[in-house]
PDB file of N, CA and C in Angstrom:
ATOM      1  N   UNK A   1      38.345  48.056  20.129  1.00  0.00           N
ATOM      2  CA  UNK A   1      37.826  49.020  21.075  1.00  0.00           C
ATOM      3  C   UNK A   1      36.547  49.665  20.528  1.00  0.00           C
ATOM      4  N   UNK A   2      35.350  48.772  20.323  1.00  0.00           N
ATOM      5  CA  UNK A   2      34.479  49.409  19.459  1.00  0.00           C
ATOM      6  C   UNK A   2      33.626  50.021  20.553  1.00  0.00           C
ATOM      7  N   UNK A   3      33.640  49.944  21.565  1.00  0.00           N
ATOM      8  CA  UNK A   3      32.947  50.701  22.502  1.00  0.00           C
ATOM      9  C   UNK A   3      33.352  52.282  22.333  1.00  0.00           C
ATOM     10  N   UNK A   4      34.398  52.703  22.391  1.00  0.00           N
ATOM     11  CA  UNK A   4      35.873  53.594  22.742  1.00  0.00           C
ATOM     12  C   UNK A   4      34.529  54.126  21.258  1.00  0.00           C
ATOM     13  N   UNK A   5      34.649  53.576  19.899  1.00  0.00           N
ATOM     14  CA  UNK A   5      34.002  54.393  18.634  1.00  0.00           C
ATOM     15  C   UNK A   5      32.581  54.805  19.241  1.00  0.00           C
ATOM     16  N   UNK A   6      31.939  54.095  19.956  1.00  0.00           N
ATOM     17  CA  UNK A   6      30.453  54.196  19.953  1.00  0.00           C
ATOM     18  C   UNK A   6      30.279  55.708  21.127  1.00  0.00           C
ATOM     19  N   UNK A   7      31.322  55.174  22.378  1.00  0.00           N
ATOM     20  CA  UNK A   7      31.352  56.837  23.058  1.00  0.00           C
ATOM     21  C   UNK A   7      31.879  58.243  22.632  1.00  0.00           C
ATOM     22  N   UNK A   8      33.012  57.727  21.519  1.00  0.00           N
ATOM     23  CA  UNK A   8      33.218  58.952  21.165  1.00  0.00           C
ATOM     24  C   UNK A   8      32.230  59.361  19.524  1.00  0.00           C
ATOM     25  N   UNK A   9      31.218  58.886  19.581  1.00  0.00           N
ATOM     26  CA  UNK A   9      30.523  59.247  18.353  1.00  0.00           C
ATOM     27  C   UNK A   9      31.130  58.809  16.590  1.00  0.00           C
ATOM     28  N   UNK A  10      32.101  57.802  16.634  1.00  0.00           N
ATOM     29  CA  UNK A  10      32.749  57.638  15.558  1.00  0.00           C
ATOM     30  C   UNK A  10      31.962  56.295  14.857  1.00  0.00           C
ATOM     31  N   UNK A  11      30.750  55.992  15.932  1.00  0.00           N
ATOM     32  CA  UNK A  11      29.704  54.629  14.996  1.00  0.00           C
ATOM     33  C   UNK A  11      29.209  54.698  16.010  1.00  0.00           C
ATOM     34  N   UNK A  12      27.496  54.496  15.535  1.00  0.00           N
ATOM     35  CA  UNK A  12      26.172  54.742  16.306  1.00  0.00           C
ATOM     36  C   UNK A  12      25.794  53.040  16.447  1.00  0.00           C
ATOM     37  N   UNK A  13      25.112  52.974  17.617  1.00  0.00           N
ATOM     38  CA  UNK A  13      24.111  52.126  18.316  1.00  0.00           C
ATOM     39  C   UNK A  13      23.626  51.280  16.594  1.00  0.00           C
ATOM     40  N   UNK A  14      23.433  52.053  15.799  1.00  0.00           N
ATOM     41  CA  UNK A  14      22.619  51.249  14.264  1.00  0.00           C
ATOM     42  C   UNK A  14      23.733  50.542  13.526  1.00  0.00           C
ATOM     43  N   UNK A  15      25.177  51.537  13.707  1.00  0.00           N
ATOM     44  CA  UNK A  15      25.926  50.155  13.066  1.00  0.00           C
ATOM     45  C   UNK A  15      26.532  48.907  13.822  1.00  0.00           C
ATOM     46  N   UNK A  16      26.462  48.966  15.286  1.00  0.00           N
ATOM     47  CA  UNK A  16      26.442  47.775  16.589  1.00  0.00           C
ATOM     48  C   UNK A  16      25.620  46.922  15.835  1.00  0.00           C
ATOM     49  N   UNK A  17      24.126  47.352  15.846  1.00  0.00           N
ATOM     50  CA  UNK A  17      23.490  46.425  15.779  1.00  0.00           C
ATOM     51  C   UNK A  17      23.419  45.726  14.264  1.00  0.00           C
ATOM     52  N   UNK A  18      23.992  46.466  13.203  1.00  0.00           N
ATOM     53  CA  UNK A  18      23.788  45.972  12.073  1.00  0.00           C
ATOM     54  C   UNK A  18      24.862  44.726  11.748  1.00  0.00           C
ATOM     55  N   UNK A  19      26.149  45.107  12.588  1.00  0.00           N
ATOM     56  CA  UNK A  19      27.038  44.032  12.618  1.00  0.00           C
ATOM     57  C   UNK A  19      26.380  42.812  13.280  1.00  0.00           C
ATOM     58  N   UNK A  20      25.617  43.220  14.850  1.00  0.00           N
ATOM     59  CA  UNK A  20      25.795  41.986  15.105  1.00  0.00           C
ATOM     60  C   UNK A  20      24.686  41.161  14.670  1.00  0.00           C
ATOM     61  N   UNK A  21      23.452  41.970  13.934  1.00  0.00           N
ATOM     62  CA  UNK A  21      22.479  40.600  12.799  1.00  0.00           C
ATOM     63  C   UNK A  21      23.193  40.299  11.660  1.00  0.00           C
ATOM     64  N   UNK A  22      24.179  41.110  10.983  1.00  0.00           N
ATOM     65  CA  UNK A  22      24.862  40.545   9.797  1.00  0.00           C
ATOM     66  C   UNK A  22      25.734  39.115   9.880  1.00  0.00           C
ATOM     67  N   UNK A  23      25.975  38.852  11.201  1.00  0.00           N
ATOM     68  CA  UNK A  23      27.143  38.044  11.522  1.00  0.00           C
ATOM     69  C   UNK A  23      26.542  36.708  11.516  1.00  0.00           C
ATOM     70  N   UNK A  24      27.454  35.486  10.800  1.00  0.00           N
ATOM     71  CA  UNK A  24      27.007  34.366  11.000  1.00  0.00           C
ATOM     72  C   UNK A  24      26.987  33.791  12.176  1.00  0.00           C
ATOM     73  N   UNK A  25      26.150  32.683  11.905  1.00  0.00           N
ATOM     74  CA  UNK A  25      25.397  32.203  13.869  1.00  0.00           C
ATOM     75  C   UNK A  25      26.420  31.197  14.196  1.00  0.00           C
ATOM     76  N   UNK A  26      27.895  30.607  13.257  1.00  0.00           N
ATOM     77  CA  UNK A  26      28.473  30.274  13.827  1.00  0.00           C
ATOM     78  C   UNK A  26      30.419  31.306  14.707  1.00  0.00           C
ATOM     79  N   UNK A  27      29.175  32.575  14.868  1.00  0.00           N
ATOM     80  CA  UNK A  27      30.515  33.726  14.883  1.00  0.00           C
ATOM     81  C   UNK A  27      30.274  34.505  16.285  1.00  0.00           C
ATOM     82  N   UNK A  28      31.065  34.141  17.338  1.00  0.00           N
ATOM     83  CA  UNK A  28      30.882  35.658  18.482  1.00  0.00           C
ATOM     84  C   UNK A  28      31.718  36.820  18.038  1.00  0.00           C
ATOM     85  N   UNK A  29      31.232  37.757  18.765  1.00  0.00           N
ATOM     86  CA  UNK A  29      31.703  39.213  18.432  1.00  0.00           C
ATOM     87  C   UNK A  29      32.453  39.234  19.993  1.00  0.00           C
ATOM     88  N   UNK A  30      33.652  40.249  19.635  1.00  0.00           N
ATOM     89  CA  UNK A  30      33.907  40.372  21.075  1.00  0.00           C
ATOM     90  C   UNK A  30      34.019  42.281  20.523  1.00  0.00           C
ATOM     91  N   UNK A  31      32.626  42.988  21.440  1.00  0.00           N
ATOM     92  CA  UNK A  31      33.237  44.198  21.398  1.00  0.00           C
ATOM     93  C   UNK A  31      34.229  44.796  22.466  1.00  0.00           C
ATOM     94  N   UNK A  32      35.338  45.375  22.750  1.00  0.00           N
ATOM     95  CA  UNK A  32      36.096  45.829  23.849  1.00  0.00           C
ATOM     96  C   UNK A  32      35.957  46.948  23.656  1.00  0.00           C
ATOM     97  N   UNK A  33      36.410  47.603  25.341  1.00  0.00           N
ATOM     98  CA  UNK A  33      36.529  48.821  25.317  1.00  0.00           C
ATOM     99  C   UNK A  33      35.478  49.382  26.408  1.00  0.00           C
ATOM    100  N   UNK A  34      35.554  50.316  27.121  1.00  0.00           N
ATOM    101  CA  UNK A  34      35.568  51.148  28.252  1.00  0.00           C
ATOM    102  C   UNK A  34      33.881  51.614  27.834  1.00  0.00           C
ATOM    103  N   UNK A  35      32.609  51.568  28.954  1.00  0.00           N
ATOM    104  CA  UNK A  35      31.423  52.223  28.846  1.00  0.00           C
ATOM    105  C   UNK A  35      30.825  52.057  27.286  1.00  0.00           C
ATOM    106  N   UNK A  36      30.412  51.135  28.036  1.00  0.00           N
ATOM    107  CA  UNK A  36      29.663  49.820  26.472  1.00  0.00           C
ATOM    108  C   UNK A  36      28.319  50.741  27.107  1.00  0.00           C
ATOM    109  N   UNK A  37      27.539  51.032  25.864  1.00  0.00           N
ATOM    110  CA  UNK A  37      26.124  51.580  26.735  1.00  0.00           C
ATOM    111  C   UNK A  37      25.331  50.437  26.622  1.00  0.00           C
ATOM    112  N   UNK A  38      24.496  50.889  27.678  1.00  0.00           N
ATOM    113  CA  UNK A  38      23.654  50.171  28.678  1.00  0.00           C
ATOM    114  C   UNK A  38      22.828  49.209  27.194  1.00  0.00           C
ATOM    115  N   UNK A  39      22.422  49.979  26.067  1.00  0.00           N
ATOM    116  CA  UNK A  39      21.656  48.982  24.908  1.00  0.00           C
ATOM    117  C   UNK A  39      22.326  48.222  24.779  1.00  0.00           C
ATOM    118  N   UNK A  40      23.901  48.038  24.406  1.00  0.00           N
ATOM    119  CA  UNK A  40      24.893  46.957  23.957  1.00  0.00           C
ATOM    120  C   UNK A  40      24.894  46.109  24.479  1.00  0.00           C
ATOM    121  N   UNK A  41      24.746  46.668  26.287  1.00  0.00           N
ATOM    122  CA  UNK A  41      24.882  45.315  27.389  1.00  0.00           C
ATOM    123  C   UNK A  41      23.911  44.838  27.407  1.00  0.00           C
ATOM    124  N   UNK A  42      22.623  45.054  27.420  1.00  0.00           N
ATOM    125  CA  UNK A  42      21.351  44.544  27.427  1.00  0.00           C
ATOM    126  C   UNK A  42      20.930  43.477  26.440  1.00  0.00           C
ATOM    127  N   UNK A  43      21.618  43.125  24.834  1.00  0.00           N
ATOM    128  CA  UNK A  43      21.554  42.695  24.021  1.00  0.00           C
ATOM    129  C   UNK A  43      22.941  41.681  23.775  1.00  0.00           C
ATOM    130  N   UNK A  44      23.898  41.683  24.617  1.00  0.00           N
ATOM    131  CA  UNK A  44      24.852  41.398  25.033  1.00  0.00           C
ATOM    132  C   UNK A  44      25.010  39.436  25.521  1.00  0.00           C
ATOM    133  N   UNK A  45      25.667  38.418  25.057  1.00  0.00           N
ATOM    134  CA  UNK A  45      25.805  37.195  26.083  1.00  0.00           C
ATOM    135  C   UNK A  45      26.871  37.003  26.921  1.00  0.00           C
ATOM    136  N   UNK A  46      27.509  38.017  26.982  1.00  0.00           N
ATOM    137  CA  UNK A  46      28.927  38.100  27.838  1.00  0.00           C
ATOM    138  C   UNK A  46      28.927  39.897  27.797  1.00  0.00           C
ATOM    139  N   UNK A  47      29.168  39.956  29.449  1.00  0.00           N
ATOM    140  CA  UNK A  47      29.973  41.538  29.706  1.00  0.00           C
ATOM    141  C   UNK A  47      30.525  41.454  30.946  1.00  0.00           C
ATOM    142  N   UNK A  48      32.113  41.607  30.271  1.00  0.00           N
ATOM    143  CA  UNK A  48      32.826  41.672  31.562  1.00  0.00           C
ATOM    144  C   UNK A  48      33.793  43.107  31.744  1.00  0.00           C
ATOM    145  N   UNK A  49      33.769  43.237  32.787  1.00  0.00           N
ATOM    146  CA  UNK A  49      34.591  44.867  33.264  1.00  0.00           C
ATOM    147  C   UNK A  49      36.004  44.255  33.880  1.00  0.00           C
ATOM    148  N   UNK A  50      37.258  44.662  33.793  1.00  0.00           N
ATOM    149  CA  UNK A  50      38.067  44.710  34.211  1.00  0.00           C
ATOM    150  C   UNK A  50      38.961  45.911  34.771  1.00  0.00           C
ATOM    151  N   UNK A  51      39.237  45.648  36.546  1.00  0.00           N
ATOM    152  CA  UNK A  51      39.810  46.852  36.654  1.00  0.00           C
ATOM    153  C   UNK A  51      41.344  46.209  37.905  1.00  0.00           C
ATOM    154  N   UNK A  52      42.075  47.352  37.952  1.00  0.00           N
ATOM    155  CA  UNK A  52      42.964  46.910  38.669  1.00  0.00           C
ATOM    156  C   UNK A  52      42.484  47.437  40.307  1.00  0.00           C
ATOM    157  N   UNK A  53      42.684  46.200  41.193  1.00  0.00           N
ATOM    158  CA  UNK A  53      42.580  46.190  42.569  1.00  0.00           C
ATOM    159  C   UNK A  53      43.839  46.627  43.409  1.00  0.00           C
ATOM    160  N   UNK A  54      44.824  45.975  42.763  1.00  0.00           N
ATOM    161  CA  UNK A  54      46.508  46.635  43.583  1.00  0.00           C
ATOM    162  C   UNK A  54      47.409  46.273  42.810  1.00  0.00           C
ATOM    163  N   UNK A  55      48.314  47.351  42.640  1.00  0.00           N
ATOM    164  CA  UNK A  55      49.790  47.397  41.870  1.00  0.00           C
ATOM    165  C   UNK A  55      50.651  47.901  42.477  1.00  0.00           C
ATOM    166  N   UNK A  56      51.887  47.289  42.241  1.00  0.00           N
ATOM    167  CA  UNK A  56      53.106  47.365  43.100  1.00  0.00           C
ATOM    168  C   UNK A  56      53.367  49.111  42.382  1.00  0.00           C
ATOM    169  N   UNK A  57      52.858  49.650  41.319  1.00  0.00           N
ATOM    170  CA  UNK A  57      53.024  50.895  40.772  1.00  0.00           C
ATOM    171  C   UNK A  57      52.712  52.057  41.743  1.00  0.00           C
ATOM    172  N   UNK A  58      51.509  51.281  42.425  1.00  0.00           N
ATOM    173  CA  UNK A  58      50.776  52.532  43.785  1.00  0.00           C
ATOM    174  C   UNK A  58      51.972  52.457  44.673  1.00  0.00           C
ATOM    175  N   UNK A  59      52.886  51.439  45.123  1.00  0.00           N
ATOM    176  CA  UNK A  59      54.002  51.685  46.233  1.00  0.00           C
ATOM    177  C   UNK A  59      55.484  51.735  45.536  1.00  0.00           C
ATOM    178  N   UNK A  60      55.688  52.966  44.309  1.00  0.00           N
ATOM    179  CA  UNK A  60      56.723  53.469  43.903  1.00  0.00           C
ATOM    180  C   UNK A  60      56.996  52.454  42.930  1.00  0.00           C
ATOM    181  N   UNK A  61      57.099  50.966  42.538  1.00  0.00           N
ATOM    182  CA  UNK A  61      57.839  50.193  41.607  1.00  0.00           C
ATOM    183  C   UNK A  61      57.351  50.984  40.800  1.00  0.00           C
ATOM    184  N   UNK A  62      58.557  51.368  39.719  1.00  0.00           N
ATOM    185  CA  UNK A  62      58.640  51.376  38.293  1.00  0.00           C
ATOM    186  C   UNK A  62      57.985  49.980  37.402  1.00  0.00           C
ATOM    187  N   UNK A  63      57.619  50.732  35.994  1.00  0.00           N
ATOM    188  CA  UNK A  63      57.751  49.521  35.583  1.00  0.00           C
ATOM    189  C   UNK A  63      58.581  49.135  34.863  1.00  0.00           C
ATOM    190  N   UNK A  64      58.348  47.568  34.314  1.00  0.00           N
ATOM    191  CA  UNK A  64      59.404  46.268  34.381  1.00  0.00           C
ATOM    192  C   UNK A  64      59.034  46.125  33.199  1.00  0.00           C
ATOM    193  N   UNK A  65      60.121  45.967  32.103  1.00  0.00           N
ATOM    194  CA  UNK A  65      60.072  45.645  30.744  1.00  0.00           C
ATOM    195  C   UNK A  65      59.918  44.020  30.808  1.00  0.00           C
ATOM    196  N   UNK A  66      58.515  43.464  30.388  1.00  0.00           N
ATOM    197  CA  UNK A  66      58.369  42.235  30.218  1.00  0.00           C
ATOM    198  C   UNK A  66      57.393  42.238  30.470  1.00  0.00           C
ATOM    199  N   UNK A  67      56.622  42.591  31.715  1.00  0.00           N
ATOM    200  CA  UNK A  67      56.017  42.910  32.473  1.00  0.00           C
ATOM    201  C   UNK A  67      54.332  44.077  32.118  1.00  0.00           C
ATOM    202  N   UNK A  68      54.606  44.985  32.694  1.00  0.00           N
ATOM    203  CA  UNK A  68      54.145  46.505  32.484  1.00  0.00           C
ATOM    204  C   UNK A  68      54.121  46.932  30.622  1.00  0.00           C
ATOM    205  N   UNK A  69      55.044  46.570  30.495  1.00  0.00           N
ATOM    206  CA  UNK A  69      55.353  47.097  29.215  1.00  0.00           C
ATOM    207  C   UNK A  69      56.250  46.015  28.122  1.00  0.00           C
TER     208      UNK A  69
END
């Protein structure tokens, strides 16, 4: 969740980028995590957002051990 460090101020934009020139060219990075800023994405070869469209949770189901949890 290195995004999650970079919004809450726990590692700056300089150590993003220092990882990702340190890294060998046969290595992707996958950073995760919620409001990647706009520099990360811009410098970025993959950004994908995931969100939920419909859950049986919005029409009362509990959740299901296996499942949910």
């Amino acid at each position: 969740e290195f995004n999650n460090l970079l919004s809450s101020r726990l590692a700056t934009m300089k150590d993003a980028k220092k990882i990702i020139e340190s890294k060998p060219d046969n290595i992707e990075l996958v950073f995760t995590g919620r409001n990647a800023p706009d520099e990360l994405v811009g410098i970025a070869d993959y950004v994908t957002e995931t969100r939920m469209i419909k859950h049986p949770f919005n029409k009362g189901r509990k959740a299901r051990k296996g499942i949910e949890f």
